[in-house]
Short mmCIF file of C-alpha atoms and ligand atoms in Angstrom, two decimals:
data_model
loop_
_atom_site.label_atom_id
_atom_site.label_comp_id
_atom_site.label_asym_id
_atom_site.label_seq_id
_atom_site.Cartn_x
_atom_site.Cartn_y
_atom_site.Cartn_z
CA MET A 190 216.16 1.53 86.99
CA PRO A 191 218.42 0.59 84.08
CA LYS A 192 222.06 0.18 84.95
CA THR A 193 223.22 1.12 81.50
CA LYS A 194 222.42 4.24 79.64
CA VAL A 195 219.17 3.81 77.72
CA LEU A 196 219.50 4.56 74.07
CA ALA A 197 216.74 5.19 71.59
CA LYS A 198 215.71 1.91 69.89
CA GLY A 199 218.02 0.98 67.07
CA LYS A 200 220.62 3.61 68.00
CA ALA A 201 223.21 1.16 69.21
CA THR A 202 226.41 2.69 67.92
CA ALA A 203 228.60 -0.32 68.17
CA ALA A 204 228.13 -1.91 64.76
CA ALA A 205 227.15 -5.53 65.18
CA ARG A 206 229.99 -7.54 63.68
CA ASP A 207 228.96 -10.84 62.26
CA ARG A 208 231.57 -13.51 62.85
CA SER A 209 232.01 -17.15 62.20
CA ILE A 210 232.31 -19.02 65.47
CA ALA A 211 233.32 -22.62 65.91
CA LEU A 212 231.03 -24.39 68.34
CA ARG A 213 231.84 -27.88 69.63
CA VAL A 214 228.46 -29.58 69.67
CA ASN A 215 227.91 -33.29 70.43
CA GLY A 216 231.52 -34.02 69.69
CA ARG A 217 231.78 -32.29 66.33
CA ILE A 218 232.82 -28.76 65.35
CA VAL A 219 230.06 -26.66 63.85
CA GLU A 220 230.77 -23.32 62.16
CA VAL A 221 228.06 -20.78 62.80
CA ARG A 222 228.00 -17.23 61.37
CA THR A 223 226.37 -15.10 63.95
CA PRO A 224 226.33 -11.52 65.31
CA PRO A 225 227.40 -10.91 68.94
CA HIS A 226 223.84 -10.41 70.21
CA ARG A 227 222.58 -13.89 69.33
CA THR A 228 222.00 -16.38 72.06
CA LEU A 229 223.30 -19.86 72.12
CA LEU A 230 219.73 -21.05 71.72
CA GLU A 231 219.28 -19.09 68.53
CA ALA A 232 222.65 -20.19 67.16
CA LEU A 233 222.07 -23.82 67.91
CA ARG A 234 218.61 -23.88 66.35
CA ASP A 235 219.97 -21.96 63.30
CA ALA A 236 222.56 -24.74 62.99
CA GLY A 237 219.91 -27.37 62.99
CA PHE A 238 219.99 -28.53 66.61
CA VAL A 239 216.22 -28.18 66.94
CA GLU A 240 216.09 -30.62 69.82
CA VAL A 241 217.07 -27.54 71.83
CA LYS A 242 213.58 -26.09 72.40
CA ARG A 243 212.59 -22.43 72.44
CA GLY A 244 210.11 -21.86 75.24
CA CYS A 245 209.99 -18.77 77.47
CA GLU A 246 213.43 -17.35 76.53
CA LYS A 247 213.80 -16.00 80.02
CA GLY A 248 215.10 -18.86 82.13
CA ASP A 249 211.74 -20.06 83.48
CA CYS A 250 210.97 -23.19 81.56
CA GLY A 251 214.23 -25.06 80.99
CA ALA A 252 213.20 -26.30 77.53
CA CYS A 253 216.40 -24.88 76.05
CA ALA A 254 218.76 -26.59 78.50
CA VAL A 255 222.06 -27.92 77.15
CA LEU A 256 225.19 -29.18 78.86
CA VAL A 257 228.13 -26.78 78.68
CA ASP A 258 231.35 -28.51 79.93
CA GLY A 259 229.04 -31.03 81.62
CA ILE A 260 226.88 -28.52 83.46
CA ALA A 261 223.23 -27.82 82.47
CA VAL A 262 222.59 -24.20 81.47
CA ASP A 263 219.72 -22.41 79.78
CA ALA A 264 220.80 -21.79 76.21
CA CYS A 265 218.43 -18.83 76.07
CA LEU A 266 220.48 -17.11 78.80
CA THR A 267 223.85 -17.89 77.23
CA MET A 268 225.43 -15.75 74.49
CA ALA A 269 226.56 -17.78 71.48
CA TRP A 270 230.00 -16.20 71.37
CA THR A 271 230.74 -17.06 75.00
CA ALA A 272 230.20 -20.76 74.20
CA GLU A 273 233.11 -20.86 71.87
CA GLY A 274 235.80 -23.21 73.12
CA ARG A 275 233.41 -25.09 75.37
CA GLU A 276 232.00 -28.59 75.06
CA ILE A 277 228.26 -28.39 74.31
CA VAL A 278 225.98 -31.44 74.53
CA THR A 279 222.34 -31.45 73.63
CA ALA A 280 219.80 -34.07 74.72
CA ALA A 281 220.12 -35.74 71.29
CA GLY A 282 223.91 -35.89 71.72
CA LEU A 283 223.71 -37.97 74.90
CA GLY A 284 222.98 -41.14 73.00
CA SER A 285 221.95 -42.43 69.60
CA ARG A 286 218.93 -44.36 68.34
CA GLU A 287 221.05 -47.54 68.39
CA ALA A 288 222.79 -46.84 71.70
CA MET A 289 220.34 -44.81 73.76
CA HIS A 290 221.40 -43.10 76.86
CA PRO A 291 219.84 -44.66 80.04
CA LEU A 292 217.88 -41.43 80.58
CA GLN A 293 216.57 -41.41 77.03
CA ARG A 294 215.49 -45.03 77.33
CA ALA A 295 213.95 -44.66 80.74
CA PHE A 296 211.90 -41.65 79.62
CA VAL A 297 210.48 -43.71 76.74
CA GLU A 298 209.93 -46.89 78.77
CA ARG A 299 208.22 -45.05 81.69
CA GLY A 300 206.01 -42.97 79.40
CA ALA A 301 207.57 -39.82 80.81
CA ILE A 302 206.98 -38.08 77.49
CA GLN A 303 203.70 -36.71 76.26
CA CYS A 304 203.96 -33.76 73.84
CA GLY A 305 207.73 -33.97 74.31
CA TYR A 306 208.44 -30.25 74.25
CA CYS A 307 210.04 -30.23 77.71
CA THR A 308 211.79 -33.60 77.33
CA PRO A 309 215.18 -32.56 75.97
CA GLY A 310 215.54 -29.96 78.74
CA LEU A 311 214.43 -32.44 81.39
CA ILE A 312 216.92 -35.10 80.17
CA VAL A 313 219.79 -32.54 80.14
CA ALA A 314 218.83 -31.28 83.67
CA ALA A 315 218.63 -34.83 84.90
CA GLN A 316 222.03 -35.73 83.36
CA SER A 317 223.64 -32.73 85.12
CA LEU A 318 221.99 -33.75 88.41
CA LEU A 319 223.12 -37.39 88.12
CA ALA A 320 226.66 -36.39 87.34
CA LYS A 321 226.91 -34.83 90.80
CA THR A 322 224.40 -36.97 92.61
CA PRO A 323 224.35 -40.53 91.33
CA ASP A 324 221.81 -41.76 93.86
CA PRO A 325 219.40 -38.84 94.24
CA SER A 326 216.67 -38.69 96.83
CA GLU A 327 213.20 -37.57 95.95
CA ASP A 328 214.23 -34.07 97.23
CA ASP A 329 217.39 -34.13 95.08
CA ILE A 330 215.37 -34.81 91.96
CA ARG A 331 212.89 -32.06 92.81
CA HIS A 332 215.86 -29.69 93.36
CA GLY A 333 217.46 -30.73 90.09
CA LEU A 334 214.31 -30.25 88.09
CA SER A 335 213.26 -26.97 89.77
CA GLY A 336 214.12 -25.05 86.55
CA ASN A 337 212.06 -27.27 84.18
CA LEU A 338 208.38 -26.89 83.48
CA CYS A 339 206.25 -29.72 81.96
CA ARG A 340 202.62 -28.90 81.14
CA CYS A 341 201.66 -32.50 80.42
CA THR A 342 203.06 -35.33 82.54
CA GLY A 343 202.57 -34.06 86.10
CA TYR A 344 206.20 -35.09 86.68
CA ALA A 345 205.43 -38.43 88.39
CA LYS A 346 206.64 -40.55 85.50
CA VAL A 347 209.57 -38.16 84.94
CA PHE A 348 210.70 -38.90 88.48
CA GLU A 349 210.30 -42.65 87.93
CA ALA A 350 212.31 -42.48 84.72
CA ILE A 351 215.14 -40.58 86.47
CA ARG A 352 215.24 -43.10 89.29
CA ASP A 353 215.41 -46.02 86.81
CA ALA A 354 218.16 -44.33 84.81
CA ALA A 355 220.11 -43.48 87.91
CA SER A 356 220.12 -47.05 89.14
CA GLU A 357 221.12 -48.31 85.65
CA MET A 358 223.96 -45.78 85.51
CA ARG A 359 225.17 -46.72 88.99
CA GLY A 360 225.18 -50.39 87.92
CA ALA A 361 227.12 -49.62 84.79
CA ARG A 362 229.66 -47.58 86.86
CA ARG A 363 230.11 -50.58 89.26
CA ARG A 364 230.64 -53.02 86.43
CA ARG A 365 233.31 -50.82 84.86
CA MET B 127 217.36 -11.19 70.40
CA HIS B 128 216.08 -7.86 69.23
CA ALA B 129 218.74 -5.82 71.05
CA THR B 130 222.00 -5.28 69.24
CA PHE B 131 225.31 -4.85 70.94
CA ASP B 132 228.93 -5.74 70.63
CA LEU B 133 230.41 -8.47 72.82
CA ASP B 134 233.91 -9.04 74.06
CA ARG B 135 235.48 -11.71 76.25
CA PRO B 136 238.59 -10.02 77.76
CA ALA B 137 241.21 -12.46 79.04
CA ASN B 138 242.36 -10.41 81.95
CA LEU B 139 241.17 -7.64 84.28
CA ALA B 140 243.18 -4.87 82.54
CA ALA B 141 241.52 -5.62 79.22
CA ALA B 142 238.10 -5.73 80.94
CA PHE B 143 238.60 -2.31 82.55
CA ALA B 144 239.61 -0.81 79.21
CA LEU B 145 236.38 -2.21 77.61
CA LEU B 146 234.20 -1.10 80.55
CA LYS B 147 235.39 2.48 79.99
CA SER B 148 233.57 2.74 76.66
CA GLU B 149 230.08 4.34 76.38
CA GLY B 150 227.15 2.14 77.31
CA ALA B 151 229.25 -0.82 78.46
CA ALA B 152 227.81 -3.53 80.72
CA ALA B 153 229.49 -6.45 82.45
CA LEU B 154 228.01 -9.84 81.73
CA ALA B 155 228.44 -12.65 84.30
CA GLY B 156 225.83 -15.42 84.41
CA GLY B 157 223.49 -13.30 82.34
CA THR B 158 220.46 -14.46 84.28
CA ASN B 159 219.44 -10.84 84.97
CA LEU B 160 221.16 -8.95 82.18
CA ILE B 161 220.09 -11.14 79.23
CA VAL B 162 216.50 -11.22 80.50
CA ASP B 163 216.61 -7.42 80.87
CA MET B 164 218.11 -6.85 77.43
CA ARG B 165 215.54 -9.06 75.79
CA ALA B 166 212.76 -7.09 77.54
CA GLY B 167 214.35 -3.78 76.48
CA ARG B 168 214.91 -2.70 80.12
CA GLU B 169 218.71 -2.62 79.48
CA ARG B 170 220.27 -1.44 76.22
CA PRO B 171 223.99 -1.72 76.49
CA GLN B 172 226.03 -0.98 73.39
CA ARG B 173 228.94 -3.12 74.50
CA VAL B 174 228.64 -6.27 76.59
CA VAL B 175 231.81 -7.27 78.39
CA SER B 176 231.66 -10.96 79.33
CA LEU B 177 233.62 -11.82 82.52
CA ASP B 178 233.64 -15.59 81.71
CA ARG B 179 237.41 -15.68 81.09
CA LEU B 180 238.42 -13.73 84.20
CA GLU B 181 239.89 -16.35 86.48
CA ALA B 182 240.77 -13.63 88.97
CA LEU B 183 237.08 -13.38 89.84
CA ARG B 184 236.78 -17.06 90.74
CA GLY B 185 237.68 -19.32 93.63
CA ILE B 186 236.54 -19.92 97.22
CA ARG B 187 239.41 -19.53 99.78
CA GLN B 188 239.75 -19.63 103.54
CA THR B 189 242.93 -18.30 105.10
CA GLY B 190 242.79 -18.51 108.87
CA GLY B 191 239.56 -16.90 110.05
CA GLN B 192 238.95 -15.05 106.77
CA VAL B 193 236.83 -16.40 103.89
CA SER B 194 236.97 -14.83 100.48
CA ILE B 195 234.99 -15.84 97.36
CA GLY B 196 235.41 -14.56 93.85
CA GLY B 197 232.62 -12.46 92.35
CA ARG B 198 232.01 -15.09 89.65
CA THR B 199 231.33 -17.83 92.27
CA THR B 200 228.02 -19.37 91.13
CA VAL B 201 225.10 -20.33 93.31
CA THR B 202 225.89 -23.99 92.53
CA ASP B 203 229.55 -23.40 93.58
CA LEU B 204 228.14 -22.20 96.95
CA LEU B 205 226.13 -25.39 97.38
CA LEU B 206 229.14 -27.64 96.62
CA SER B 207 231.73 -25.92 98.79
CA PRO B 208 232.65 -27.35 102.19
CA VAL B 209 234.14 -23.93 103.13
CA ILE B 210 230.77 -22.26 102.51
CA ALA B 211 228.85 -25.03 104.31
CA LYS B 212 231.00 -24.45 107.38
CA THR B 213 231.27 -20.69 107.47
CA ALA B 214 228.04 -19.51 105.89
CA PRO B 215 225.10 -21.87 106.50
CA ALA B 216 222.50 -19.23 106.01
CA LEU B 217 224.04 -18.48 102.55
CA VAL B 218 223.77 -22.18 101.72
CA GLU B 219 220.11 -22.23 102.65
CA SER B 220 219.52 -19.23 100.42
CA ALA B 221 221.48 -20.87 97.59
CA ARG B 222 219.44 -24.00 97.96
CA LEU B 223 216.15 -22.15 97.52
CA PHE B 224 217.45 -20.08 94.63
CA ALA B 225 215.87 -20.35 91.19
CA GLY B 226 216.07 -23.65 89.26
CA GLN B 227 219.09 -25.77 88.54
CA MET B 228 220.16 -24.14 85.22
CA VAL B 229 219.98 -20.66 86.69
CA ARG B 230 221.87 -21.74 89.82
CA ASN B 231 224.60 -23.25 87.55
CA THR B 232 225.32 -19.88 86.00
CA ALA B 233 223.99 -17.10 88.33
CA THR B 234 226.91 -15.46 90.23
CA VAL B 235 227.16 -13.88 93.66
CA ALA B 236 228.49 -10.58 92.28
CA GLY B 237 225.64 -10.48 89.76
CA ASN B 238 223.12 -11.07 92.52
CA ILE B 239 224.59 -8.12 94.49
CA ALA B 240 225.15 -5.82 91.54
CA CYS B 241 221.61 -6.28 90.11
CA GLY B 242 220.53 -4.31 93.18
CA SER B 243 217.20 -6.06 93.66
CA PRO B 244 215.85 -5.87 97.21
CA ALA B 245 214.69 -9.44 96.63
CA ALA B 246 218.21 -10.73 95.79
CA ASP B 247 218.35 -13.80 97.94
CA LEU B 248 222.06 -14.02 98.58
CA VAL B 249 222.20 -10.49 100.04
CA PRO B 250 220.46 -10.90 103.46
CA PRO B 251 222.73 -13.78 104.51
CA LEU B 252 225.73 -11.64 103.40
CA PHE B 253 224.48 -8.71 105.49
CA ALA B 254 224.15 -11.05 108.49
CA LEU B 255 227.79 -12.12 107.92
CA ASP B 256 228.97 -8.46 107.83
CA ALA B 257 230.49 -9.29 104.44
CA LYS B 258 232.78 -6.87 102.65
CA LEU B 259 232.93 -6.20 98.92
CA THR B 260 236.09 -5.57 97.03
CA LEU B 261 235.58 -3.24 94.06
CA VAL B 262 238.34 -3.11 91.45
CA SER B 263 238.96 -0.79 88.56
CA ALA B 264 241.94 0.53 86.56
CA ARG B 265 242.30 3.07 89.33
CA GLY B 266 242.81 0.47 92.07
CA ARG B 267 240.69 -1.24 94.61
CA ARG B 268 238.43 -0.28 97.52
CA THR B 269 236.72 -2.42 100.11
CA ARG B 270 233.22 -1.55 101.41
CA PRO B 271 230.86 -3.30 103.84
CA ILE B 272 227.98 -4.78 101.81
CA ASP B 273 225.45 -2.78 103.85
CA SER B 274 226.92 0.49 102.67
CA PHE B 275 226.89 -0.68 99.00
CA PHE B 276 223.23 0.04 98.18
CA THR B 277 221.94 3.58 98.03
CA GLY B 278 218.32 3.00 96.90
CA TYR B 279 216.12 0.84 94.73
CA LYS B 280 218.58 -0.73 92.23
CA THR B 281 221.17 1.98 92.84
CA ASP B 282 224.56 1.55 94.50
CA ILE B 283 227.99 3.13 94.89
CA ARG B 284 229.61 1.07 92.11
CA ARG B 285 231.16 3.11 89.36
CA PRO B 286 230.39 1.84 85.85
CA THR B 287 234.08 0.95 85.37
CA GLU B 288 234.26 -1.06 88.61
CA LEU B 289 233.83 -4.77 89.10
CA ILE B 290 233.01 -6.64 92.28
CA SER B 291 236.03 -8.89 92.41
CA ARG B 292 235.63 -10.58 95.81
CA ILE B 293 233.23 -10.96 98.73
CA SER B 294 234.74 -11.75 102.08
CA TRP B 295 233.73 -12.32 105.71
CA LYS B 296 235.08 -13.54 109.01
CA ALA B 297 234.46 -17.21 109.67
CA PRO B 298 232.02 -17.40 112.58
CA THR B 299 232.93 -19.07 115.81
CA SER B 300 231.26 -22.19 117.19
CA ARG B 301 229.26 -19.90 119.42
CA SER B 302 227.29 -18.45 116.57
CA CYS B 303 224.27 -19.49 114.57
CA ALA B 304 222.99 -18.07 111.30
CA LEU B 305 219.66 -18.90 109.69
CA PHE B 306 217.80 -17.82 106.53
CA TYR B 307 214.13 -18.18 105.59
CA LYS B 308 212.68 -17.45 102.13
CA LEU B 309 208.93 -16.85 102.15
CA ALA B 310 207.62 -17.26 98.62
CA ARG B 311 204.56 -18.57 96.76
CA ARG B 312 206.12 -21.96 96.41
CA LYS B 313 209.41 -23.66 97.20
CA GLY B 314 210.93 -24.02 93.77
CA ASP B 315 211.96 -21.15 91.48
CA ALA B 316 209.93 -18.34 92.96
CA ILE B 317 210.61 -14.67 93.69
CA THR B 318 210.97 -13.90 97.41
CA VAL B 319 208.03 -12.28 99.19
CA VAL B 320 209.94 -11.91 102.43
CA GLY B 321 213.58 -12.97 103.03
CA VAL B 322 214.98 -12.96 106.56
CA ALA B 323 218.53 -13.76 107.66
CA VAL B 324 219.42 -13.82 111.35
CA ALA B 325 222.80 -14.36 112.97
CA LEU B 326 223.49 -14.52 116.72
CA ASP B 327 226.74 -14.86 118.68
CA VAL B 328 226.34 -16.09 122.24
CA ASP B 329 228.84 -15.86 125.03
CA ARG B 330 228.27 -16.92 128.68
CA GLY B 331 224.53 -16.76 128.33
CA LEU B 332 224.44 -13.37 126.61
CA CYS B 333 223.68 -12.56 123.02
CA THR B 334 226.84 -10.66 122.13
CA ARG B 335 226.11 -9.95 118.44
CA ALA B 336 222.77 -9.96 116.63
CA ARG B 337 222.11 -9.37 112.94
CA VAL B 338 218.68 -9.27 111.44
CA ALA B 339 218.65 -8.61 107.65
CA LEU B 340 215.45 -8.20 105.69
CA GLY B 341 214.91 -8.84 102.00
CA ALA B 342 212.09 -7.71 99.67
CA VAL B 343 210.43 -5.46 102.19
CA ALA B 344 212.21 -2.12 101.38
CA PRO B 345 213.92 -0.44 98.38
CA THR B 346 217.06 -2.25 99.41
CA VAL B 347 217.89 -5.19 101.62
CA ILE B 348 218.09 -3.60 105.15
CA HIS B 349 219.33 -4.25 108.63
CA ALA B 350 216.64 -4.05 111.28
CA ARG B 351 219.05 -1.98 113.47
CA GLU B 352 216.76 -1.43 116.34
CA ALA B 353 215.89 -5.09 116.58
CA GLU B 354 219.58 -5.89 116.66
CA ALA B 355 220.11 -3.43 119.44
CA ILE B 356 217.28 -4.86 121.47
CA LEU B 357 218.89 -8.32 121.26
CA GLU B 358 222.50 -7.46 121.92
CA GLY B 359 224.04 -7.63 125.33
CA ARG B 360 221.27 -9.64 126.91
CA PRO B 361 220.10 -13.14 127.58
CA LEU B 362 217.12 -13.63 125.17
CA THR B 363 213.67 -14.15 126.57
CA PRO B 364 210.46 -14.69 124.66
CA GLU B 365 209.43 -11.09 125.54
CA LEU B 366 212.61 -9.62 124.23
CA ILE B 367 212.36 -11.68 121.03
CA ASP B 368 208.79 -10.50 120.59
CA SER B 369 209.80 -6.86 120.88
CA ALA B 370 212.70 -7.32 118.43
CA ALA B 371 210.26 -8.97 115.95
CA GLU B 372 207.82 -6.13 116.40
CA SER B 373 210.63 -3.56 115.83
CA ALA B 374 211.84 -5.39 112.66
CA SER B 375 208.29 -5.34 111.33
CA ALA B 376 208.07 -1.58 111.94
CA ALA B 377 211.45 -1.08 110.21
CA ALA B 378 210.16 -2.73 107.02
CA ARG B 379 208.87 -0.44 104.31
CA PRO B 380 207.18 -2.98 102.04
CA ILE B 381 204.96 -2.34 99.06
CA ASP B 382 201.85 -4.04 97.67
CA ASP B 383 202.56 -5.99 94.50
CA ILE B 384 201.33 -9.02 92.56
CA ARG B 385 203.09 -11.40 94.94
CA ALA B 386 201.86 -10.04 98.32
CA SER B 387 200.38 -7.05 100.09
CA ALA B 388 202.50 -4.79 102.26
CA ALA B 389 200.54 -5.84 105.36
CA TYR B 390 201.25 -9.47 104.69
CA ARG B 391 204.97 -8.75 104.21
CA ARG B 392 205.05 -6.84 107.55
CA HIS B 393 203.33 -9.79 109.21
CA GLY B 394 205.79 -12.13 107.58
CA VAL B 395 208.72 -10.17 108.92
CA ARG B 396 207.32 -10.30 112.51
CA VAL B 397 206.65 -14.05 112.39
CA LEU B 398 209.95 -14.97 110.74
CA VAL B 399 212.16 -12.80 112.88
CA ARG B 400 210.56 -14.22 116.04
CA ARG B 401 210.91 -17.75 114.69
CA LEU B 402 214.54 -17.52 113.44
CA VAL B 403 215.80 -15.66 116.51
CA THR B 404 214.16 -18.26 118.84
CA GLN B 405 215.64 -21.12 116.84
CA ALA B 406 219.11 -19.66 116.75
CA TRP B 407 219.01 -18.88 120.51
CA GLU B 408 217.78 -22.36 121.33
CA ARG B 409 220.46 -24.01 119.18
CA LEU B 410 223.14 -22.08 121.04
CA ALA B 411 221.70 -22.51 124.53
C1 FAD C 662 214.24 -17.95 86.12
C2 FAD C 662 214.99 -17.08 87.09
C3 FAD C 662 214.91 -17.34 88.43
C4 FAD C 662 215.64 -16.48 89.35
N1 FAD C 662 215.51 -16.75 90.65
C5 FAD C 662 216.15 -16.02 91.56
C6 FAD C 662 216.03 -16.33 92.95
O1 FAD C 662 215.41 -17.27 93.40
N2 FAD C 662 216.68 -15.51 93.81
C7 FAD C 662 217.38 -14.40 93.38
O2 FAD C 662 217.96 -13.72 94.21
N3 FAD C 662 217.57 -14.19 92.08
C8 FAD C 662 216.90 -14.91 91.15
N4 FAD C 662 217.05 -14.65 89.82
C9 FAD C 662 217.85 -13.48 89.42
C10 FAD C 662 219.29 -13.77 89.01
O3 FAD C 662 219.45 -15.09 88.68
C11 FAD C 662 220.26 -13.42 90.08
O4 FAD C 662 220.17 -12.09 90.52
C12 FAD C 662 221.77 -13.73 89.71
O5 FAD C 662 222.56 -13.85 90.88
C13 FAD C 662 222.35 -12.71 88.79
O6 FAD C 662 223.71 -13.07 88.58
P1 FAD C 662 224.29 -13.19 87.07
O7 FAD C 662 225.70 -13.64 87.20
O8 FAD C 662 223.45 -13.98 86.25
O9 FAD C 662 224.30 -11.64 86.67
P2 FAD C 662 224.17 -10.95 85.24
O10 FAD C 662 222.79 -11.08 84.70
O11 FAD C 662 225.31 -11.38 84.37
O12 FAD C 662 224.47 -9.47 85.69
C14 FAD C 662 223.54 -8.73 86.52
C15 FAD C 662 224.04 -7.34 86.81
O13 FAD C 662 225.18 -7.39 87.56
C16 FAD C 662 226.30 -6.80 86.90
N5 FAD C 662 227.49 -7.62 87.24
C17 FAD C 662 227.65 -8.94 87.09
N6 FAD C 662 228.84 -9.36 87.61
C18 FAD C 662 229.47 -8.23 88.11
C19 FAD C 662 230.65 -7.99 88.77
N7 FAD C 662 231.58 -9.02 89.04
N8 FAD C 662 230.97 -6.77 89.09
C20 FAD C 662 230.10 -5.74 88.93
N9 FAD C 662 228.95 -5.89 88.30
C21 FAD C 662 228.59 -7.16 87.90
C22 FAD C 662 225.94 -6.84 85.47
O14 FAD C 662 226.54 -5.79 84.74
C23 FAD C 662 224.40 -6.59 85.55
O15 FAD C 662 224.13 -5.25 85.74
C24 FAD C 662 216.41 -15.45 88.86
C25 FAD C 662 216.58 -15.22 87.49
C26 FAD C 662 215.87 -16.05 86.64
C27 FAD C 662 215.97 -15.82 85.14
S1 FES C 663 213.53 -21.05 76.67
FE1 FES C 663 215.29 -21.02 77.94
S2 FES C 663 214.41 -21.38 79.89
FE2 FES C 663 212.65 -21.22 78.67
S1 FES C 664 205.48 -33.57 77.91
FE1 FES C 664 204.45 -31.84 77.22
S2 FES C 664 205.41 -30.22 78.27
FE2 FES C 664 206.24 -31.97 79.20
#
């Protein structure tokens, strides 16, 4: 049963006001003009961040995951306007071609990528997991990836990649 | 998204109440129900009022024997909190089995309650804790036991201008044990087929308080009242536990759906109530 009054399609009375919002993505400010009913996924892809993938658009697949203030969220279940003032990082923003993030490198080296559609979301989810749990058990990794679907890899190599990256990241932390 | 609506991010409760008064307004917390429902056309609010800046709805506090959490507490917050680990272990178990990481990171406790789904996983453990909800609006606040909040399938006593600001409960004593089991098609990211929360208090060999809450087997989450009465005031025996399990199964009013048949759900209730009550009793013995 709907909680809000159901209106005939297209009869929304509140005029959608387009507005320019400033999103902080991968360390730089991006101006996006967008109405209030656009999701962060739509706004980011419109702005060229196409590494954020559009999958199910209902929270099931995790392909759209981005970090918001360091925590992985589904961009398809986040409204663009509510992301204003927050720090957004996409999978591509974690590292660069020259200085790859340990997760990015481990996914490549372990062959944890096949078609690649799920990969940005998996890397974002893994980063969010490792930030809280630097030495994850098998169960922790399962729990951390429970919102990501991959139709290709069977996950085994994904798990290996995350374990590799985690140990590299722990080593880097110790050296610091 | 196809739906069109206006969106506001009020900075305080007074501003939020003013916005919620307008026609077709809906509160937005984690968005894990509302945004999915708007995209599917099941909800068509004209004005979405985001709660993301309302700090009054956040925070996990324990003062003496009383625990209080803000409505915007996320499922992940529950998993990371030592206060919750200590005072609500069944809620932690439910949070652990909840959705996937990204949804857990944004889904809120108040949103889980307010969505009114009988399969809302955090609700049975909150029933077992005798949790109370604080509802606030421009007109003031009222506090209601969670088990008197729901009135039917996805209906409740909340006025459209009210927000669930806090959820509170009494910290259990060392002589109590609470457990939760989520029966679903798989362990990760699945909708509950049967959810059972059980809480027992034991004193000098007697079960002094019993709570048996059932999820996904009736139009709302329910107490198995008769089963609770069977267990209270007695030392528990396998026969008594059997009859409580039987009674809980009879109290369920499940439906057939794509996830399971009504008969399977009834059977699930019987098996899980027997198992959880036995485990809780043995842990306290
Ligand atoms: C992929 C996926 C998996 C899921 N898995 C599970 C699961 O395993 N178990 C489960 O129980 N649920 C699950 N859900 C459902 C959902 O995540 C939960 O019900 C969640 O707790 C809703 O909270 P929210 O903050 O996202 O609510 P929102 O979507 O923001 O809001 C839901 C409703 O509550 C109202 N509301 C929100 N906050 C308040 C408040 N403070 N006061 C008054 N009203 C309020 C809103 O107006 C709306 O009507 C899942 C959802 C998805 C998309
Ligand atoms: S596109 Fe967001 S979870 Fe699938
Ligand atoms: S690599 Fe193809 S979906 Fe994961």
